[in-house]
XYZ file of C-alpha atoms in Angstrom:
778
model
C -39.707 28.145 65.949
C -36.281 28.650 64.410
C -34.631 29.565 67.761
C -35.693 26.333 69.469
C -34.653 24.252 66.482
C -31.189 25.934 66.505
C -30.843 25.410 70.234
C -31.737 21.710 69.854
C -29.191 21.228 67.095
C -26.442 22.960 69.151
C -27.068 20.842 72.255
C -27.577 17.458 70.561
C -25.239 17.942 67.537
C -27.977 17.072 64.978
C -31.445 18.469 64.100
C -34.543 17.043 65.763
C -35.637 15.496 62.446
C -32.525 13.259 62.484
C -33.428 11.844 65.922
C -37.111 11.373 64.806
C -35.919 9.392 61.748
C -33.155 7.313 63.436
C -32.722 4.461 66.005
C -30.518 5.073 69.038
C -27.888 2.478 69.978
C -25.779 2.329 73.097
C -22.499 1.817 71.263
C -21.188 2.672 67.766
C -19.971 0.378 65.053
C -16.297 0.934 66.194
C -16.872 0.257 69.855
C -14.990 -2.338 71.877
C -16.517 -4.049 74.837
C -18.374 -2.341 77.767
C -15.690 -3.406 80.226
C -13.473 -0.384 80.135
C -16.286 2.224 80.504
C -17.798 0.203 83.292
C -14.529 -0.148 85.238
C -13.764 3.584 84.878
C -17.229 4.747 86.028
C -17.527 2.211 88.838
C -14.056 3.000 90.229
C -14.765 6.713 90.128
C -18.130 6.182 91.743
C -16.727 3.949 94.530
C -13.995 6.534 95.319
C -16.523 9.326 95.386
C -18.873 7.351 97.692
C -16.068 6.399 100.026
C -14.852 9.999 100.225
C -18.220 11.481 101.071
C -19.051 8.635 103.483
C -15.855 9.317 105.382
C -16.660 13.066 105.626
C -20.099 12.256 106.898
C -18.726 9.821 109.528
C -16.419 12.571 110.752
C -19.480 14.909 110.972
C -17.871 17.309 108.560
C -20.988 17.056 106.390
C -24.605 16.638 107.303
C -26.667 13.880 105.815
C -28.427 16.155 103.223
C -25.046 17.617 102.198
C -23.773 14.081 101.512
C -26.924 13.321 99.505
C -26.674 16.582 97.429
C -22.944 16.334 96.669
C -23.190 12.627 96.013
C -26.111 13.212 93.621
C -24.198 15.862 91.653
C -21.137 13.560 91.427
C -23.331 10.633 90.360
C -24.967 12.796 87.666
C -21.562 13.743 86.293
C -20.458 10.151 86.295
C -23.664 8.970 84.639
C -23.211 11.516 81.816
C -19.561 10.411 81.484
C -20.718 6.781 81.249
C -23.126 7.708 78.493
C -20.317 9.383 76.587
C -17.886 6.429 77.120
C -20.588 4.041 75.893
C -20.174 5.624 72.496
C -23.940 6.141 71.687
C -24.747 6.071 67.963
C -27.791 7.152 65.950
C -28.473 4.835 63.011
C -30.366 6.662 60.290
C -31.549 5.482 56.841
C -30.557 8.245 54.420
C -31.195 8.525 50.716
C -28.288 7.766 48.459
C -27.344 10.896 46.472
C -29.062 11.246 43.057
C -30.966 7.923 43.479
C -34.461 9.323 44.244
C -36.716 12.121 43.049
C -38.294 15.054 44.820
C -41.355 16.835 43.442
C -41.389 20.626 44.041
C -44.913 22.139 43.709
C -44.878 25.968 43.350
C -48.109 27.902 43.890
C -48.843 29.891 40.742
C -51.971 31.610 42.016
C -52.648 35.335 42.294
C -52.319 35.430 46.091
C -48.545 35.051 45.726
C -48.398 38.608 44.336
C -49.306 39.957 47.816
C -46.483 42.093 49.159
C -46.543 41.312 52.887
C -42.790 40.511 53.232
C -41.423 44.073 53.899
C -42.776 45.127 50.502
C -41.610 41.973 48.663
C -44.107 39.687 46.958
C -44.608 36.181 48.300
C -43.561 34.850 44.933
C -40.047 36.278 45.417
C -39.014 33.258 47.494
C -39.924 30.836 44.717
C -38.394 32.964 42.028
C -35.026 33.608 43.803
C -34.457 30.515 45.776
C -36.109 27.759 43.730
C -36.677 28.727 40.157
C -33.330 30.501 39.758
C -30.719 27.809 38.974
C -28.360 29.565 41.405
C -30.926 29.624 44.201
C -29.627 28.156 47.483
C -32.617 25.865 48.131
C -32.597 24.600 44.575
C -28.791 23.793 44.614
C -29.126 22.052 47.981
C -31.959 19.850 46.630
C -30.191 19.105 43.324
C -27.035 18.010 45.121
C -28.956 15.120 46.751
C -31.989 14.491 44.486
C -33.355 14.497 41.016
C -35.753 17.368 41.190
C -38.902 17.870 39.139
C -40.696 21.205 39.337
C -44.436 21.723 38.974
C -46.701 24.791 38.983
C -50.233 24.657 40.339
C -53.349 26.718 41.007
C -56.604 24.908 40.229
C -54.584 22.180 38.445
C -50.937 21.097 38.453
C -48.578 21.071 35.458
C -44.963 20.309 34.916
C -42.759 23.399 34.563
C -40.889 23.239 31.249
C -38.763 26.325 31.386
C -41.615 28.848 31.243
C -41.913 31.880 33.563
C -44.639 31.728 36.174
C -47.226 34.498 36.007
C -48.647 33.971 39.492
C -52.143 34.735 38.149
C -54.212 31.633 38.944
C -57.737 32.448 39.981
C -58.143 29.520 42.439
C -56.000 27.058 44.453
C -56.803 23.352 44.724
C -54.269 21.693 47.019
C -55.822 18.290 46.859
C -55.846 18.178 43.082
C -52.253 19.427 42.854
C -50.873 16.793 45.307
C -52.828 14.049 43.656
C -51.634 15.033 40.194
C -47.975 15.181 41.141
C -48.160 11.920 43.069
C -49.502 10.293 39.918
C -46.839 11.943 37.764
C -44.078 10.510 40.010
C -45.683 7.119 40.626
C -43.203 5.215 38.521
C -40.002 6.622 40.098
C -38.605 6.391 43.613
C -39.694 9.604 45.362
C -38.394 10.911 48.695
C -41.116 13.465 49.153
C -43.029 16.455 47.836
C -42.067 20.078 48.610
C -45.220 22.261 48.622
C -44.387 25.988 48.190
C -47.598 27.927 48.966
C -49.429 30.375 51.186
C -51.927 27.647 52.019
C -54.915 29.133 50.175
C -57.201 26.283 49.393
C -60.353 27.757 47.930
C -61.591 24.813 45.836
C -63.634 22.226 47.770
C -61.616 19.050 47.281
C -60.972 15.752 49.073
C -57.877 16.968 50.952
C -58.257 14.557 53.848
C -58.479 11.583 51.521
C -55.463 12.820 49.521
C -53.354 13.202 52.679
C -54.368 9.687 53.785
C -53.321 8.285 50.452
C -49.918 10.029 50.622
C -49.278 8.727 54.126
C -50.255 5.176 53.055
C -47.735 5.428 50.153
C -45.087 6.840 52.609
C -44.823 9.955 50.587
C -44.301 12.843 52.983
C -45.152 16.416 52.134
C -42.833 19.268 53.201
C -44.804 22.558 52.999
C -42.973 25.852 52.755
C -45.403 28.550 54.012
C -45.197 31.948 52.366
C -46.597 35.160 53.743
C -47.643 36.316 57.176
C -50.032 34.383 59.370
C -51.386 37.697 60.794
C -51.613 40.938 58.894
C -50.694 44.166 60.778
C -52.990 46.413 58.740
C -55.704 45.078 56.513
C -59.413 45.633 55.919
C -61.287 42.724 54.376
C -64.902 42.329 53.410
C -65.041 38.606 54.189
C -68.654 37.897 53.340
C -71.765 39.604 51.936
C -75.174 38.041 52.139
C -78.104 39.254 50.013
C -81.209 37.432 48.623
C -80.707 35.689 45.279
C -83.672 37.525 43.771
C -86.021 40.327 44.829
C -89.008 42.178 43.256
C -88.151 45.465 41.754
C -88.462 48.295 44.250
C -87.667 46.081 47.240
C -85.456 47.028 50.068
C -82.437 44.720 50.163
C -80.768 44.131 53.480
C -77.098 43.247 52.964
C -75.293 41.597 55.824
C -71.505 42.171 55.696
C -68.759 40.586 57.693
C -65.768 42.969 57.878
C -62.363 42.198 59.323
C -60.311 45.185 60.413
C -56.743 44.532 61.476
C -54.875 47.736 62.519
C -57.781 50.043 61.716
C -58.587 51.016 65.320
C -62.216 51.506 66.280
C -63.117 54.316 63.993
C -65.777 54.038 61.267
C -64.977 52.911 57.741
C -66.256 54.431 54.540
C -68.503 51.825 52.781
C -69.806 52.325 49.229
C -72.256 50.113 47.343
C -72.368 50.338 43.579
C -74.455 48.841 40.775
C -72.674 49.138 37.461
C -70.667 52.165 38.752
C -73.935 53.784 40.024
C -73.684 54.489 43.670
C -76.526 53.064 45.660
C -75.299 53.849 49.113
C -72.303 55.612 50.716
C -72.043 55.683 54.489
C -69.740 55.232 57.459
C -69.981 51.882 59.228
C -68.507 51.048 62.680
C -66.056 48.148 63.146
C -64.152 46.644 66.070
C -60.434 46.275 65.941
C -59.107 43.100 64.173
C -62.180 40.966 64.961
C -64.891 40.308 62.448
C -67.744 42.772 62.676
C -71.201 42.238 61.167
C -72.679 45.302 59.465
C -76.154 45.545 57.946
C -77.166 48.109 55.453
C -80.312 48.598 53.368
C -80.308 49.488 49.725
C -83.131 49.759 47.218
C -83.283 47.512 44.066
C -84.840 49.814 41.519
C -83.308 48.602 38.249
C -84.738 45.296 36.903
C -82.642 42.469 35.503
C -79.481 40.650 36.681
C -77.415 43.136 38.717
C -73.852 43.068 40.041
C -73.597 44.830 43.406
C -70.139 45.890 44.477
C -69.406 46.582 48.120
C -66.241 48.611 48.721
C -64.378 49.883 51.778
C -61.850 52.639 51.342
C -58.234 51.414 52.098
C -56.446 52.548 55.180
C -52.914 53.807 55.285
C -50.263 51.125 55.011
C -52.780 48.391 54.134
C -51.150 45.162 53.062
C -53.885 43.756 50.727
C -56.155 46.181 48.921
C -57.818 43.613 46.658
C -59.951 42.183 49.483
C -61.519 45.603 50.208
C -64.297 44.834 47.779
C -66.841 42.080 47.464
C -69.191 41.445 44.494
C -72.546 39.734 44.686
C -75.182 38.923 42.076
C -78.739 40.021 42.554
C -81.655 39.196 40.199
C -84.127 42.067 40.281
C -87.491 40.825 38.976
C -89.570 43.270 37.011
C -93.260 42.836 36.126
C -96.239 42.896 38.478
C -97.007 40.393 41.203
C -100.642 39.670 41.906
C -101.941 39.524 45.497
C -105.485 38.819 46.717
C -106.594 40.852 49.713
C -109.836 39.503 51.255
C -111.406 41.822 53.835
C -114.408 40.800 55.837
C -115.820 44.381 56.283
C -115.027 47.937 55.282
C -112.418 49.389 57.600
C -109.629 51.974 57.551
C -106.891 49.326 57.520
C -107.955 48.079 54.046
C -108.376 51.617 52.715
C -104.882 52.803 53.758
C -103.204 49.551 52.747
C -104.573 50.006 49.206
C -103.622 53.586 49.115
C -99.984 52.722 50.243
C -99.437 50.622 47.114
C -101.799 52.077 44.525
C -98.938 53.733 42.626
C -96.586 50.737 42.890
C -95.915 49.385 39.406
C -94.807 46.004 40.762
C -97.721 45.181 43.017
C -101.300 44.497 41.960
C -103.480 44.180 45.081
C -106.788 42.639 44.015
C -109.277 43.461 46.813
C -112.354 41.411 47.619
C -114.386 43.197 50.385
C -117.521 41.697 51.866
C -120.226 44.355 52.019
C -123.097 42.086 53.118
C -123.948 38.382 53.204
C -122.917 36.899 49.837
C -122.225 40.439 48.447
C -118.700 41.645 47.733
C -116.907 44.697 46.398
C -114.171 43.906 43.875
C -111.298 46.264 43.312
C -108.359 46.138 40.812
C -109.593 42.905 39.093
C -108.381 42.133 35.596
C -111.844 41.321 34.212
C -115.512 40.970 34.880
C -115.295 37.225 35.664
C -112.461 37.508 38.280
C -113.907 36.811 41.727
C -117.464 37.230 40.369
C -118.617 34.465 42.683
C -116.713 35.754 45.727
C -113.780 34.057 47.328
C -112.149 31.440 45.102
C -113.644 27.889 45.316
C -111.074 26.048 43.254
C -107.357 25.567 43.548
C -106.750 26.855 40.002
C -108.463 30.148 40.857
C -106.864 30.703 44.143
C -103.393 29.481 43.096
C -103.298 32.077 40.265
C -102.342 34.580 42.935
C -98.795 34.877 44.436
C -99.848 36.211 47.824
C -102.985 36.200 49.979
C -103.953 38.616 52.732
C -106.759 37.783 55.148
C -108.267 40.626 57.211
C -111.456 40.805 59.171
C -112.939 37.551 58.022
C -113.872 34.763 60.428
C -113.092 31.089 59.963
C -116.744 30.096 59.747
C -117.089 32.003 56.492
C -114.997 29.357 54.633
C -116.044 25.870 53.721
C -113.985 22.939 54.936
C -112.461 22.580 51.459
C -111.614 26.302 51.339
C -109.901 26.103 54.793
C -107.753 23.277 53.510
C -107.185 25.106 50.236
C -105.853 28.139 52.206
C -103.318 25.873 53.928
C -102.361 24.210 50.594
C -101.895 27.666 49.084
C -98.874 28.019 51.342
C -97.598 24.447 51.743
C -98.105 23.117 48.141
C -98.409 26.144 45.955
C -95.617 27.932 47.709
C -97.498 31.185 48.103
C -97.332 33.807 50.831
C -100.130 34.160 53.392
C -100.602 37.186 55.654
C -103.288 37.401 58.409
C -104.126 40.843 59.782
C -105.363 41.633 63.239
C -109.052 42.054 63.972
C -111.778 40.552 66.106
C -112.563 38.204 63.276
C -109.060 36.668 62.772
C -106.604 34.547 64.661
C -108.040 32.816 67.770
C -110.673 35.439 68.181
C -112.023 34.605 64.671
C -112.201 30.861 65.428
C -109.165 29.808 63.425
C -107.658 27.785 66.317
C -107.541 24.095 65.468
C -108.049 24.620 61.720
C -105.651 23.915 58.859
C -105.047 27.657 58.572
C -103.826 27.742 62.198
C -101.326 25.026 61.270
C -99.946 27.331 58.584
C -99.625 30.424 60.828
C -96.360 31.203 62.676
C -98.104 32.022 65.948
C -99.844 29.822 68.495
C -103.687 30.212 68.708
C -105.982 29.263 71.589
C -109.554 28.113 71.047
C -110.534 29.868 74.264
C -109.845 33.239 72.580
C -112.741 32.823 70.183
C -115.204 35.746 70.513
C -118.932 34.907 70.808
C -121.080 36.233 67.974
C -123.578 37.817 70.360
C -123.064 41.635 70.198
C -122.934 42.227 73.984
C -120.475 39.364 74.532
C -118.370 40.333 71.562
C -118.035 43.901 72.756
C -117.050 42.833 76.262
C -114.487 40.284 74.826
C -112.949 42.897 72.623
C -112.580 45.268 75.463
C -110.866 42.648 77.567
C -108.398 41.924 74.816
C -107.793 45.507 73.614
C -104.269 46.752 74.115
C -102.118 49.611 72.960
C -98.705 48.460 71.798
C -95.490 50.376 71.259
C -93.815 48.540 68.279
C -90.072 47.821 68.248
C -87.787 45.849 65.956
C -86.477 42.565 67.264
C -82.753 41.685 66.761
C -83.676 39.239 64.020
C -86.147 41.737 62.540
C -83.304 44.206 62.078
C -81.929 41.989 59.246
C -85.210 41.602 57.419
C -86.355 43.813 54.515
C -89.877 44.199 55.744
C -88.757 46.228 58.745
C -86.494 48.602 56.796
C -87.752 52.177 57.186
C -84.352 53.713 56.984
C -80.966 53.016 55.351
C -79.127 51.753 58.503
C -79.893 50.085 61.780
C -79.572 53.045 64.104
C -81.785 55.301 61.928
C -84.270 52.453 61.475
C -84.504 51.905 65.215
C -85.017 55.640 65.762
C -87.740 55.723 63.180
C -89.750 52.940 64.853
C -89.321 54.662 68.231
C -90.862 57.832 66.792
C -93.998 56.059 65.444
C -97.180 56.130 67.466
C -98.592 52.970 69.242
C -100.890 50.535 67.489
C -103.820 48.732 68.992
C -104.615 44.990 69.028
C -107.542 42.819 70.076
C -105.765 39.569 69.312
C -104.132 37.919 72.264
C -101.138 36.562 70.279
C -98.153 36.187 72.668
C -96.307 33.133 71.464
C -94.664 32.106 68.198
C -94.276 28.463 67.130
C -90.957 26.609 67.311
C -88.970 27.554 64.126
C -90.883 30.779 63.642
C -89.291 34.263 63.882
C -90.640 37.371 65.513
C -89.673 40.475 63.556
C -91.695 43.150 65.411
C -92.657 43.096 69.078
C -95.299 45.112 70.947
C -94.841 46.438 74.453
C -97.999 47.421 76.286
C -98.383 51.175 76.932
C -100.889 53.496 78.642
C -103.653 51.962 80.697
C -103.414 48.614 78.831
C -102.731 45.501 80.935
C -99.037 44.592 81.107
C -98.925 41.923 78.317
C -96.402 42.106 75.549
C -97.590 40.709 72.288
C -96.303 39.606 68.859
C -96.704 42.291 66.220
C -95.116 40.606 63.176
C -93.905 37.037 62.823
C -93.246 34.607 60.003
C -92.110 31.035 59.240
C -91.692 28.696 56.301
C -94.581 26.312 55.937
C -94.058 23.632 53.295
C -92.965 25.399 50.094
C -94.216 28.872 51.119
C -94.231 31.345 53.998
C -96.910 32.581 56.378
C -96.948 35.922 58.226
C -98.991 37.106 61.216
C -99.654 40.807 61.790
C -102.053 40.828 64.686
C -102.597 44.646 65.026
C -105.643 46.349 63.547
C -104.696 49.993 62.753
C -101.272 50.339 61.106
C -102.930 53.306 59.335
C -102.139 55.329 62.522
C -98.506 55.438 61.270
C -99.819 57.784 58.556
C -102.744 59.551 60.055
C -101.754 60.126 63.719
C -101.236 63.726 64.676
C -97.662 63.135 65.693
C -96.773 61.811 62.241
C -95.611 64.495 59.751
C -97.320 64.840 56.392
C -94.081 63.821 54.523
C -93.410 60.736 56.715
C -93.615 57.719 54.356
C -93.190 55.069 57.018
C -96.644 53.575 56.502
C -96.275 53.359 52.701
C -92.702 52.014 52.965
C -93.708 49.277 55.493
C -96.625 48.025 53.369
C -94.735 48.123 50.142
C -91.954 46.041 51.738
C -94.408 43.793 53.532
C -96.254 42.845 50.400
C -92.964 42.405 48.467
C -91.714 40.104 51.235
C -95.018 38.250 50.997
C -94.447 37.228 47.340
C -90.668 37.140 47.353
C -89.477 33.808 45.897
C -93.073 32.730 45.003
C -92.961 31.271 41.512
C -95.309 29.750 38.965
C -95.757 26.039 38.205
C -92.185 25.942 36.894
C -89.336 27.454 38.879
C -85.601 27.517 38.057
C -82.757 27.664 40.577
C -79.011 27.817 39.868
C -76.270 26.708 42.210
C -74.711 30.212 42.224
C -75.426 33.642 40.798
C -71.766 34.618 40.399
C -69.001 32.218 39.361
C -65.475 32.109 37.936
C -64.931 31.347 34.216
C -64.909 27.575 33.629
C -67.197 26.761 36.581
C -69.871 24.118 36.340
C -73.237 25.531 37.166
C -75.971 23.178 38.482
C -79.516 23.716 37.330
C -82.553 22.682 39.320
C -86.133 22.968 38.130
C -89.353 22.315 40.156
C -92.177 21.383 37.838
C -95.897 21.199 38.609
C -99.189 21.539 36.781
C -101.686 24.379 37.137
C -102.937 23.032 40.439
C -99.355 22.702 41.617
C -99.309 18.984 41.781
C -95.695 17.878 41.146
C -95.162 16.316 37.738
C -92.601 13.497 37.175
C -93.175 12.786 33.484
C -92.461 16.196 31.980
C -89.851 16.979 29.285
C -87.748 19.792 30.759
C -85.192 21.726 28.757
C -82.739 24.472 29.747
C -81.953 26.997 27.016
C -78.657 28.837 27.834
C -77.845 32.081 26.102
C -74.291 33.308 26.539
C -73.291 37.021 26.751
C -72.206 36.903 23.100
C -75.611 35.638 22.008
C -74.704 31.952 21.464
C -77.636 29.631 22.382
C -77.362 25.973 23.499
C -79.722 23.572 25.143
C -79.311 21.109 28.022
C -81.804 18.429 28.949
C -82.794 18.090 32.554
C -83.706 14.728 34.085
C -86.012 13.807 36.941
C -84.095 13.103 40.167
C -86.439 10.188 41.179
C -85.798 11.011 44.845
C -88.115 14.037 44.836
C -91.399 14.612 43.011
C -91.214 17.325 40.337
C -87.502 17.975 40.692
C -85.328 17.988 37.562
C -81.677 18.602 37.450
C -78.890 19.332 34.956
C -75.688 21.319 34.568
C -73.613 23.434 32.117
C -70.172 24.929 32.025
C -70.009 28.731 32.058
C -66.876 29.904 30.171
C -67.685 33.341 28.735
C -67.516 36.356 31.007
C -70.745 38.223 31.477
C -74.383 37.294 32.164
C -75.702 33.955 31.047
C -79.490 33.582 30.759
C -80.959 30.168 31.590
C -84.565 29.651 30.471
C -86.374 26.517 31.743
C -89.305 25.195 29.704
C -91.354 22.234 30.847
C -93.800 20.302 28.576
C -96.062 17.396 28.998
C -98.052 15.705 26.259
C -97.047 18.541 23.937
C -98.460 21.209 26.178
C -96.302 23.794 27.908
C -96.609 23.518 31.661
C -94.601 26.686 32.327
C -91.379 28.562 31.965
C -88.942 30.332 34.254
C -85.712 32.307 33.797
C -82.630 32.520 35.950
C -79.227 34.237 35.452
C -75.587 33.563 36.312
C -72.779 36.056 35.908
C -69.261 34.958 35.072
C -66.603 37.213 36.545
C -63.270 37.381 38.405
C -64.280 36.798 42.083
C -60.893 37.636 43.556
C -61.108 34.563 45.848
C -57.384 34.345 46.063
C -57.371 37.503 48.189
C -60.031 36.262 50.694
C -58.555 35.109 54.015
C -55.207 35.998 52.388
C -53.073 35.438 55.421
C -50.763 32.441 55.252
C -52.745 29.399 56.502
C -50.040 27.934 58.698
C -52.428 25.627 60.573
C -53.475 23.893 57.340
C -49.854 23.521 56.173
C -48.759 22.111 59.509
C -51.629 19.624 59.279
C -50.485 18.502 55.837
C -46.957 17.997 57.110
C -48.105 16.138 60.250
C -50.564 13.805 58.437
C -48.067 12.808 55.755
C -44.938 12.499 57.896
C -43.271 15.672 56.566
C -42.186 18.935 58.192
C -43.367 22.564 57.906
C -40.988 25.377 57.021
C -40.912 29.065 56.416
C -38.379 30.930 54.281
C -36.434 31.509 57.476
C -36.152 27.793 58.324
C -36.083 26.239 54.850
C -32.298 25.752 54.894
C -32.896 22.369 56.627
C -35.204 21.119 53.925
C -32.731 19.188 51.720
C -31.118 17.525 54.812
C -34.492 16.496 56.237
C -35.556 15.019 52.902
C -32.657 12.622 52.945
C -34.208 10.837 55.924
C -37.383 9.995 54.004
C -38.135 6.240 54.435
C -37.871 5.245 50.736
C -35.845 2.788 48.647
C -32.266 3.512 47.501
C -31.352 4.242 51.143
C -28.065 3.653 53.024
C -27.415 3.348 56.752
C -25.657 6.385 58.226
C -24.235 6.047 61.736
C -23.930 9.329 63.632
C -21.750 9.401 66.735
C -23.333 11.109 69.767
C -20.544 10.642 72.380
C -19.349 14.216 71.786
C -22.720 15.922 71.970
C -22.398 19.352 73.673
C -25.352 18.470 75.923
C -23.280 15.650 77.605
C -20.261 17.825 78.229
C -22.306 20.792 79.389
C -24.181 18.420 81.727
C -20.937 17.069 83.215
C -19.551 20.651 83.508
C -22.784 21.831 85.208
C -22.772 18.925 87.788
C -19.107 19.343 88.683
C -19.366 23.140 88.875
C -22.359 22.927 91.162
C -20.534 20.425 93.307
C -17.497 22.668 93.629
C -19.630 25.751 94.410
C -21.500 23.940 97.134
C -18.267 22.539 98.593
C -16.878 26.082 98.560
C -19.978 27.296 100.319
C -19.555 24.590 103.005
C -15.850 25.401 103.432
C -14.579 22.090 101.990
C -12.777 23.481 98.930
C-alpha cells in the first residue's frame, strides 16, 4: 500500500525496510554522556510535578485533572528525552559497485496483455529497465553491477537483443534456479523478478525458495498487471472424455469466469476443424466461476480438436482466454456387445430395433426359447454361441459389453457366475443388468459374484419363488410405476443426454411416460452413482427406486437398469411418432457400456493436447487373450509425426504393477502424432492399440491472466525480499542496499529529528494547553 509506506517514511524519516534491516541504539556515534539529557528531563519533570501538585493542594484542580495534565506533560517530556538521547539506527549497507544484482524479466506472452490503461504489461520493463535511460535501471546501476536475464520456460542472459514477449509458458522455479547458479561465483545482493506471476509449469518452487533463503539471496518481485480484471470472460476449464465411440453424445463441462459481464447469457460456440457443432446461449453469474454443461455429438472419427469459444464483451481486457481447445479421440469401427435374454419380451425387441441401423454397435443377441434352446441374432458365423452362453473366458471376453435381461442366476454354473464377475473386474468390460422378475435380487443374484460387481445393493429376501402362484403374488407386491428423472450427477453423463442442454434435457425426461419395475432396488453401494431415479406414481406404494446406476468394478464398469419396459418411451400413446428418445437413450447407453473397453493391449498417453517440445508419457497395459496380465512381453511404441517421420521407442515393465509398461517421447512437430503400441511374446503378437496426441499452442499464458500478487508476495516473504508494483518500485534500489551480503559498510542513521517525535511533543503540549484553557487555567 503506497500511501501507508509514504506515511511511515514521513513520520519516521526512513522507509520501513531500513528499520527492518537495522539495529536501534539509544545514542549515536557522536553522543556525549547521558547526564545532560537526564538532568534536563528530570528538572523539567520535577517542576511540572511541583506545579500541578500545588494546584491540586489549593483545590484549583481535581485529582483526575492533575492526572490527565500530568500525563500529557510526562508524554511530552518522554518524547523529548528520546530525542535528546540521540537514537541511531545502525544499518549494514552495500558498498557502491561492490555487489551484483540479477534482474529477471518475464519474456512470456502474457506480458502483451494491455490492462494498464491500454498499455501492455511489458511497457514497464521496456521503458524503465531495458532502456539505458530508464529510472529504475539508472538507480540500480548507480549502486550495483547489474546483470539482466530473460525468462519464460527457461532463463537466459540478455545480450543486447530485443525481447519479443512470446514465451508459451512460464517456469518461475527454473528461472530463479538458473540465475542463482549463474551468479553463484559473485557477491549478489538480490534478485529482481519482473513478472505478472504466471507460473504454469509444475516446478519445485517451494524447494527453490528455501534454497534461496538458505543462501541469503532475497528476491524482490515487481508485479505487473492488475490483480482483478474489470471486464473479462474466460473459459477456465473444459472437461471431456479422452476418447468416445463414434456417434456418442459428449457432455462437455465448462468453467466460465465472467467479470463485468452482468448476469446475461453468453454466446458459446463449439467447433471441430471450423465446423460448428453447437451454438447456444449459456447463463453465467457475475464474476464468479460458473459451471456450464453442453452436449455435442461426435460424428467424425479420428483425433479431433474441439474449440470452445465465447464471444467477447465490450471493453474486454483479455480476448485470448475466450477460447479453450481440447483433444478428443473419436473411435470408428464397430463394438461388439452380447445381449443374453432369458425369454422373448418387448424390451429385447425394441432394444435391438433402437440400434439396428447403428454402424458402430453390433448387438449379438442370445435369446432362450426353451430349455437348452436358443435363438441367435447378429452372430458373425455359424459357430458363434452355437452351444449357448459362453463357457470359456476366451469366448466371453471376445465381447466388449454384456447385457443380462430376464435370466435367473440359477441358469449359470458356478464357473460362469465367476466368469461374469471377471468379465468386468479383469477383462475391463461393461456389464448391464436389466430389470425383470428373473434378475437382481428377485432372480437370485444376491450373494453371488455378480452381485459383487453390480452397483446396487441386493437382498436375498427379494428372491421370487419358482412356483407360479407364489411368483405372481410376489411380482404383484413388487410392481411399481416410476416417473423417471435425471439426478444432479446424471445430468453430466452422456447416457442421460436426450437434448443439447440441461434445461431441454430435463424437460424431455419430464414429458416421457412412467416405466414399471418389479425389482425392489432402492440403494446404491458406496462409491456408486445414481444417474436416473424413479418416483412412485399412481396407485403404486410410495417407494422411490433406483432406475439407472453405475460404478467402477476392477478394470471395468457395471450398470444397473432395474426397469422392465423402457419400450414405453417409444410406443406409449403420449409419445409422438417422431420422438427419438428411446433410440437415443439406448444408443448412448450401449456406447457408455463399452466406452474405454479395450483389447488385450491398451495404450494411454499422459495428455491428448500439448505444447511443442513437451514430453509425452506412454503407458501400455498388456494381457493375453484371457486377459491375464503379462510381464515378459516385448512392447514397442511406433510414433508417426504429422510430417510422416516414423520412430520407435521401447517400453519397459514397471515392476510395481502386473502388465504395465511405460515409456516417453518428446513431441516437437505441430499437428497430430500417432502412437501405435505393439506387444509380442515368444514371437507372437499379443495385441495392438493406437493413441493420438496433438501438438498445438495452448495459450496457457492467458489462463488466469490476472497478476498473481499472492504468489509474488509469498516469494518475497519466503526469501527475505519485498514486493513492488510499478507505482512503488522507486524504493527498489534503496531497499537492495540493505541486503545482508558481503562488501557491506555500517551506516548510522540519526533518528533524533524524526517528525514523529516532534509531532508527538507538539500533540501532547497542545492537548495540555487546550485542556488548561477549558478549565480556565490558561
